[in-house]
Amino acid sequence: MTRVLLTGFAPFEGSDVNTSQQAVEAVATDPPPGVEVVTAELPCVFGEALDALREAVAAADPGVVLCVGQAGGRPDVTVERVAINIDDARIPDNSGEQPIDAPIVEDGPAAYFTTLPLKACVAAVREAGLPASVSQTAGTFVCNHVFYGLMHLLATERPDTRGGFVHVPYAPEQVTDKGEPSLPVGATADALRVIMVTAAGRTDDIKAVGGATH
């Protein structure tokens, strides 16, 4: 049985909730068969989030790490392809810090690709009747910061552990006055269960359309 570390984020930008952590907690309450689930909540703070992630990885000793973040405005569950070595914050984090054009790891690689079966995960979620797609950017806020930090940690210290990042939409109650896309937390949790099982069960990916023109 593969042990999967599943992480979400604390609320940020004045919100009372973060759908990533809500979905993570829902998965922990009803984990999918075939995987052992360990969860952690990361602070939405540059630097501190990576410290918390490192502690969670050390404590869990997982075979797979799946970090989850909220991406308001996206209509579906998006599995991220690549993390880039830059912090360029549009807004301050929860500690008031707002790094601009700052490398996450000095002299680190420009980018890391996910080591999860990206397109197989997306296909499995769609086969389960839930909306999913490949994402070519995790942004430049704390989500990308964590994604890059995770992949650097695995590449340099835990080469036998695989990892990746998933962005999830708002919950319906977050968009009642915004007119933006949303997905119920239960559906988001179901998608994460599918991704976890797929990632734990295979290392090879499939050939499928998942690119973007812009």
GROMACS .gro file of C-alpha atoms in nm:
model
  214
    1MET     CA    1   0.000   0.000   0.000
    2THR     CA    2   0.145   0.335  -0.106
    3ARG     CA    3   0.155   0.609   0.154
    4VAL     CA    4   0.045   0.942   0.007
    5LEU     CA    5   0.108   1.275   0.175
    6LEU     CA    6  -0.174   1.509   0.079
    7THR     CA    7  -0.138   1.877   0.165
    8GLY     CA    8  -0.370   2.177   0.142
    9PHE     CA    9  -0.339   2.543   0.234
   10ALA     CA   10  -0.474   2.771   0.502
   11PRO     CA   11  -0.716   3.043   0.386
   12PHE     CA   12  -0.562   3.355   0.233
   13GLU     CA   13  -0.649   3.697   0.090
   14GLY     CA   14  -0.909   3.756   0.363
   15SER     CA   15  -1.112   3.441   0.297
   16ASP     CA   16  -1.245   3.223   0.578
   17VAL     CA   17  -1.191   2.898   0.386
   18ASN     CA   18  -0.957   2.740   0.136
   19THR     CA   19  -1.111   2.469  -0.079
   20SER     CA   20  -0.780   2.287  -0.106
   21GLN     CA   21  -0.773   2.213   0.266
   22GLN     CA   22  -1.146   2.143   0.278
   23ALA     CA   23  -1.103   1.880   0.006
   24VAL     CA   24  -0.794   1.734   0.173
   25GLU     CA   25  -0.985   1.693   0.498
   26ALA     CA   26  -1.274   1.529   0.312
   27VAL     CA   27  -1.034   1.277   0.156
   28ALA     CA   28  -0.880   1.202   0.496
   29THR     CA   29  -1.225   1.130   0.637
   30ASP     CA   30  -1.300   0.884   0.358
   31PRO     CA   31  -0.973   0.774   0.196
   32PRO     CA   32  -0.972   0.572  -0.125
   33PRO     CA   33  -0.885   0.203  -0.115
   34GLY     CA   34  -0.530   0.099  -0.188
   35VAL     CA   35  -0.352   0.402  -0.042
   36GLU     CA   36  -0.259   0.518   0.305
   37VAL     CA   37  -0.336   0.889   0.338
   38VAL     CA   38  -0.145   1.132   0.557
   39THR     CA   39  -0.246   1.500   0.548
   40ALA     CA   40  -0.101   1.837   0.641
   41GLU     CA   41  -0.211   2.199   0.618
   42LEU     CA   42   0.051   2.443   0.491
   43PRO     CA   43   0.055   2.813   0.581
   44CYS     CA   44   0.005   3.052   0.292
   45VAL     CA   45   0.340   3.214   0.368
   46PHE     CA   46   0.654   3.211   0.157
   47GLY     CA   47   0.931   3.014   0.323
   48GLU     CA   48   0.719   2.892   0.613
   49ALA     CA   49   0.515   2.678   0.374
   50LEU     CA   50   0.830   2.496   0.262
   51ASP     CA   51   0.944   2.447   0.622
   52ALA     CA   52   0.607   2.291   0.704
   53LEU     CA   53   0.618   2.077   0.391
   54ARG     CA   54   0.965   1.948   0.472
   55GLU     CA   55   0.852   1.855   0.824
   56ALA     CA   56   0.544   1.678   0.689
   57VAL     CA   57   0.747   1.479   0.436
   58ALA     CA   58   0.999   1.375   0.701
   59ALA     CA   59   0.724   1.267   0.939
   60ALA     CA   60   0.517   1.077   0.682
   61ASP     CA   61   0.798   0.920   0.475
   62PRO     CA   62   0.558   0.894   0.178
   63GLY     CA   63   0.595   0.724  -0.156
   64VAL     CA   64   0.392   1.000  -0.323
   65VAL     CA   65   0.337   1.364  -0.228
   66LEU     CA   66   0.039   1.550  -0.371
   67CYS     CA   67   0.015   1.917  -0.282
   68VAL     CA   68  -0.316   2.092  -0.346
   69GLY     CA   69  -0.394   2.461  -0.380
   70GLN     CA   70  -0.693   2.679  -0.464
   71ALA     CA   71  -0.705   2.853  -0.801
   72GLY     CA   72  -1.008   3.081  -0.807
   73GLY     CA   73  -1.146   3.131  -1.156
   74ARG     CA   74  -1.050   2.789  -1.288
   75PRO     CA   75  -1.352   2.575  -1.379
   76ASP     CA   76  -1.196   2.234  -1.322
   77VAL     CA   77  -0.938   2.036  -1.130
   78THR     CA   78  -0.604   2.108  -1.293
   79VAL     CA   79  -0.299   1.885  -1.260
   80GLU     CA   80   0.014   2.098  -1.287
   81ARG     CA   81   0.291   2.011  -1.532
   82VAL     CA   82   0.577   2.239  -1.428
   83ALA     CA   83   0.704   2.447  -1.134
   84ILE     CA   84   0.933   2.744  -1.200
   85ASN     CA   85   1.206   2.889  -0.981
   86ILE     CA   86   1.054   3.231  -0.916
   87ASP     CA   87   0.843   3.407  -0.656
   88ASP     CA   88   0.657   3.705  -0.804
   89ALA     CA   89   0.367   3.778  -0.573
   90ARG     CA   90   0.068   3.975  -0.704
   91ILE     CA   91  -0.058   4.009  -0.347
   92PRO     CA   92   0.107   3.976  -0.005
   93ASP     CA   93   0.107   3.638   0.165
   94ASN     CA   94  -0.051   3.586   0.508
   95SER     CA   95   0.250   3.737   0.681
   96GLY     CA   96   0.245   4.049   0.465
   97GLU     CA   97   0.548   3.949   0.257
   98GLN     CA   98   0.538   4.011  -0.118
   99PRO     CA   99   0.854   3.885  -0.291
  100ILE     CA  100   0.910   4.018  -0.642
  101ASP     CA  101   1.125   3.840  -0.901
  102ALA     CA  102   1.298   3.636  -0.629
  103PRO     CA  103   1.433   3.284  -0.690
  104ILE     CA  104   1.291   3.014  -0.470
  105VAL     CA  105   1.622   2.829  -0.461
  106GLU     CA  106   1.938   3.027  -0.536
  107ASP     CA  107   2.121   2.864  -0.827
  108GLY     CA  108   1.845   2.602  -0.853
  109PRO     CA  109   1.721   2.471  -1.188
  110ALA     CA  110   1.489   2.702  -1.381
  111ALA     CA  111   1.206   2.449  -1.351
  112TYR     CA  112   1.099   2.104  -1.246
  113PHE     CA  113   0.838   1.882  -1.409
  114THR     CA  114   0.592   1.679  -1.205
  115THR     CA  115   0.694   1.318  -1.153
  116LEU     CA  116   0.333   1.201  -1.144
  117PRO     CA  117   0.160   1.049  -1.449
  118LEU     CA  118   0.008   1.383  -1.545
  119LYS     CA  119  -0.220   1.294  -1.833
  120ALA     CA  120  -0.319   0.958  -1.691
  121CYS     CA  121  -0.441   1.139  -1.379
  122VAL     CA  122  -0.645   1.385  -1.585
  123ALA     CA  123  -0.793   1.105  -1.797
  124ALA     CA  124  -0.889   0.905  -1.487
  125VAL     CA  125  -1.068   1.203  -1.331
  126ARG     CA  126  -1.260   1.263  -1.652
  127GLU     CA  127  -1.352   0.895  -1.673
  128ALA     CA  128  -1.498   0.934  -1.324
  129GLY     CA  129  -1.729   1.203  -1.461
  130LEU     CA  130  -1.547   1.500  -1.309
  131PRO     CA  131  -1.390   1.801  -1.485
  132ALA     CA  132  -1.011   1.799  -1.513
  133SER     CA  133  -0.734   1.927  -1.737
  134VAL     CA  134  -0.359   1.973  -1.763
  135SER     CA  135  -0.228   2.309  -1.644
  136GLN     CA  136   0.091   2.457  -1.785
  137THR     CA  137   0.141   2.709  -1.504
  138ALA     CA  138   0.107   2.697  -1.127
  139GLY     CA  139   0.137   3.076  -1.109
  140THR     CA  140   0.409   3.260  -0.915
  141PHE     CA  141   0.248   3.280  -0.570
  142VAL     CA  142   0.276   3.039  -0.275
  143CYS     CA  143   0.136   2.742  -0.470
  144ASN     CA  144   0.419   2.748  -0.724
  145HIS     CA  145   0.660   2.820  -0.437
  146VAL     CA  146   0.549   2.495  -0.269
  147PHE     CA  147   0.542   2.298  -0.594
  148TYR     CA  148   0.896   2.401  -0.683
  149GLY     CA  149   1.019   2.349  -0.327
  150LEU     CA  150   0.863   2.002  -0.321
  151MET     CA  151   1.022   1.895  -0.647
  152HIS     CA  152   1.361   2.035  -0.544
  153LEU     CA  153   1.340   1.845  -0.216
  154LEU     CA  154   1.252   1.521  -0.392
  155ALA     CA  155   1.517   1.566  -0.663
  156THR     CA  156   1.796   1.642  -0.418
  157GLU     CA  157   1.707   1.432  -0.114
  158ARG     CA  158   1.431   1.181  -0.191
  159PRO     CA  159   1.474   1.050  -0.548
  160ASP     CA  160   1.248   0.749  -0.481
  161THR     CA  161   0.953   0.969  -0.381
  162ARG     CA  162   0.729   1.105  -0.656
  163GLY     CA  163   0.535   1.428  -0.632
  164GLY     CA  164   0.320   1.689  -0.796
  165PHE     CA  165   0.066   1.965  -0.752
  166VAL     CA  166  -0.306   2.003  -0.822
  167HIS     CA  167  -0.508   2.324  -0.833
  168VAL     CA  168  -0.878   2.312  -0.745
  169PRO     CA  169  -1.162   2.559  -0.809
  170TYR     CA  170  -1.361   2.769  -0.568
  171ALA     CA  171  -1.651   2.605  -0.383
  172PRO     CA  172  -1.999   2.731  -0.482
  173GLU     CA  173  -2.044   2.923  -0.157
  174GLN     CA  174  -1.735   3.129  -0.237
  175VAL     CA  175  -1.871   3.265  -0.565
  176THR     CA  176  -2.233   3.355  -0.489
  177ASP     CA  177  -2.160   3.720  -0.567
  178LYS     CA  178  -1.866   3.675  -0.804
  179GLY     CA  179  -2.011   3.490  -1.101
  180GLU     CA  180  -1.699   3.271  -1.124
  181PRO     CA  181  -1.672   2.895  -1.187
  182SER     CA  182  -1.694   2.659  -0.892
  183LEU     CA  183  -1.701   2.292  -0.797
  184PRO     CA  184  -1.853   2.137  -0.483
  185VAL     CA  185  -1.591   2.034  -0.230
  186GLY     CA  186  -1.722   1.677  -0.238
  187ALA     CA  187  -1.658   1.657  -0.612
  188THR     CA  188  -1.314   1.807  -0.568
  189ALA     CA  189  -1.235   1.547  -0.302
  190ASP     CA  190  -1.354   1.271  -0.535
  191ALA     CA  191  -1.117   1.400  -0.803
  192LEU     CA  192  -0.827   1.400  -0.557
  193ARG     CA  193  -0.905   1.041  -0.461
  194VAL     CA  194  -0.887   0.939  -0.826
  195ILE     CA  195  -0.560   1.125  -0.877
  196MET     CA  196  -0.406   0.967  -0.568
  197VAL     CA  197  -0.500   0.615  -0.671
  198THR     CA  198  -0.378   0.674  -1.026
  199ALA     CA  199  -0.049   0.825  -0.912
  200ALA     CA  200   0.010   0.548  -0.661
  201GLY     CA  201  -0.071   0.275  -0.910
  202ARG     CA  202   0.141   0.373  -1.209
  203THR     CA  203   0.462   0.552  -1.299
  204ASP     CA  204   0.415   0.562  -1.676
  205ASP     CA  205   0.198   0.825  -1.843
  206ILE     CA  206  -0.032   0.809  -2.143
  207LYS     CA  207  -0.012   0.993  -2.475
  208ALA     CA  208  -0.309   1.229  -2.489
  209VAL     CA  209  -0.383   1.584  -2.592
  210GLY     CA  210  -0.321   1.820  -2.305
  211GLY     CA  211  -0.132   2.111  -2.453
  212ALA     CA  212  -0.229   2.474  -2.483
  213THR     CA  213  -0.191   2.739  -2.750
  214HIS     CA  214  -0.155   3.025  -2.503
   0.00000   0.00000   0.00000
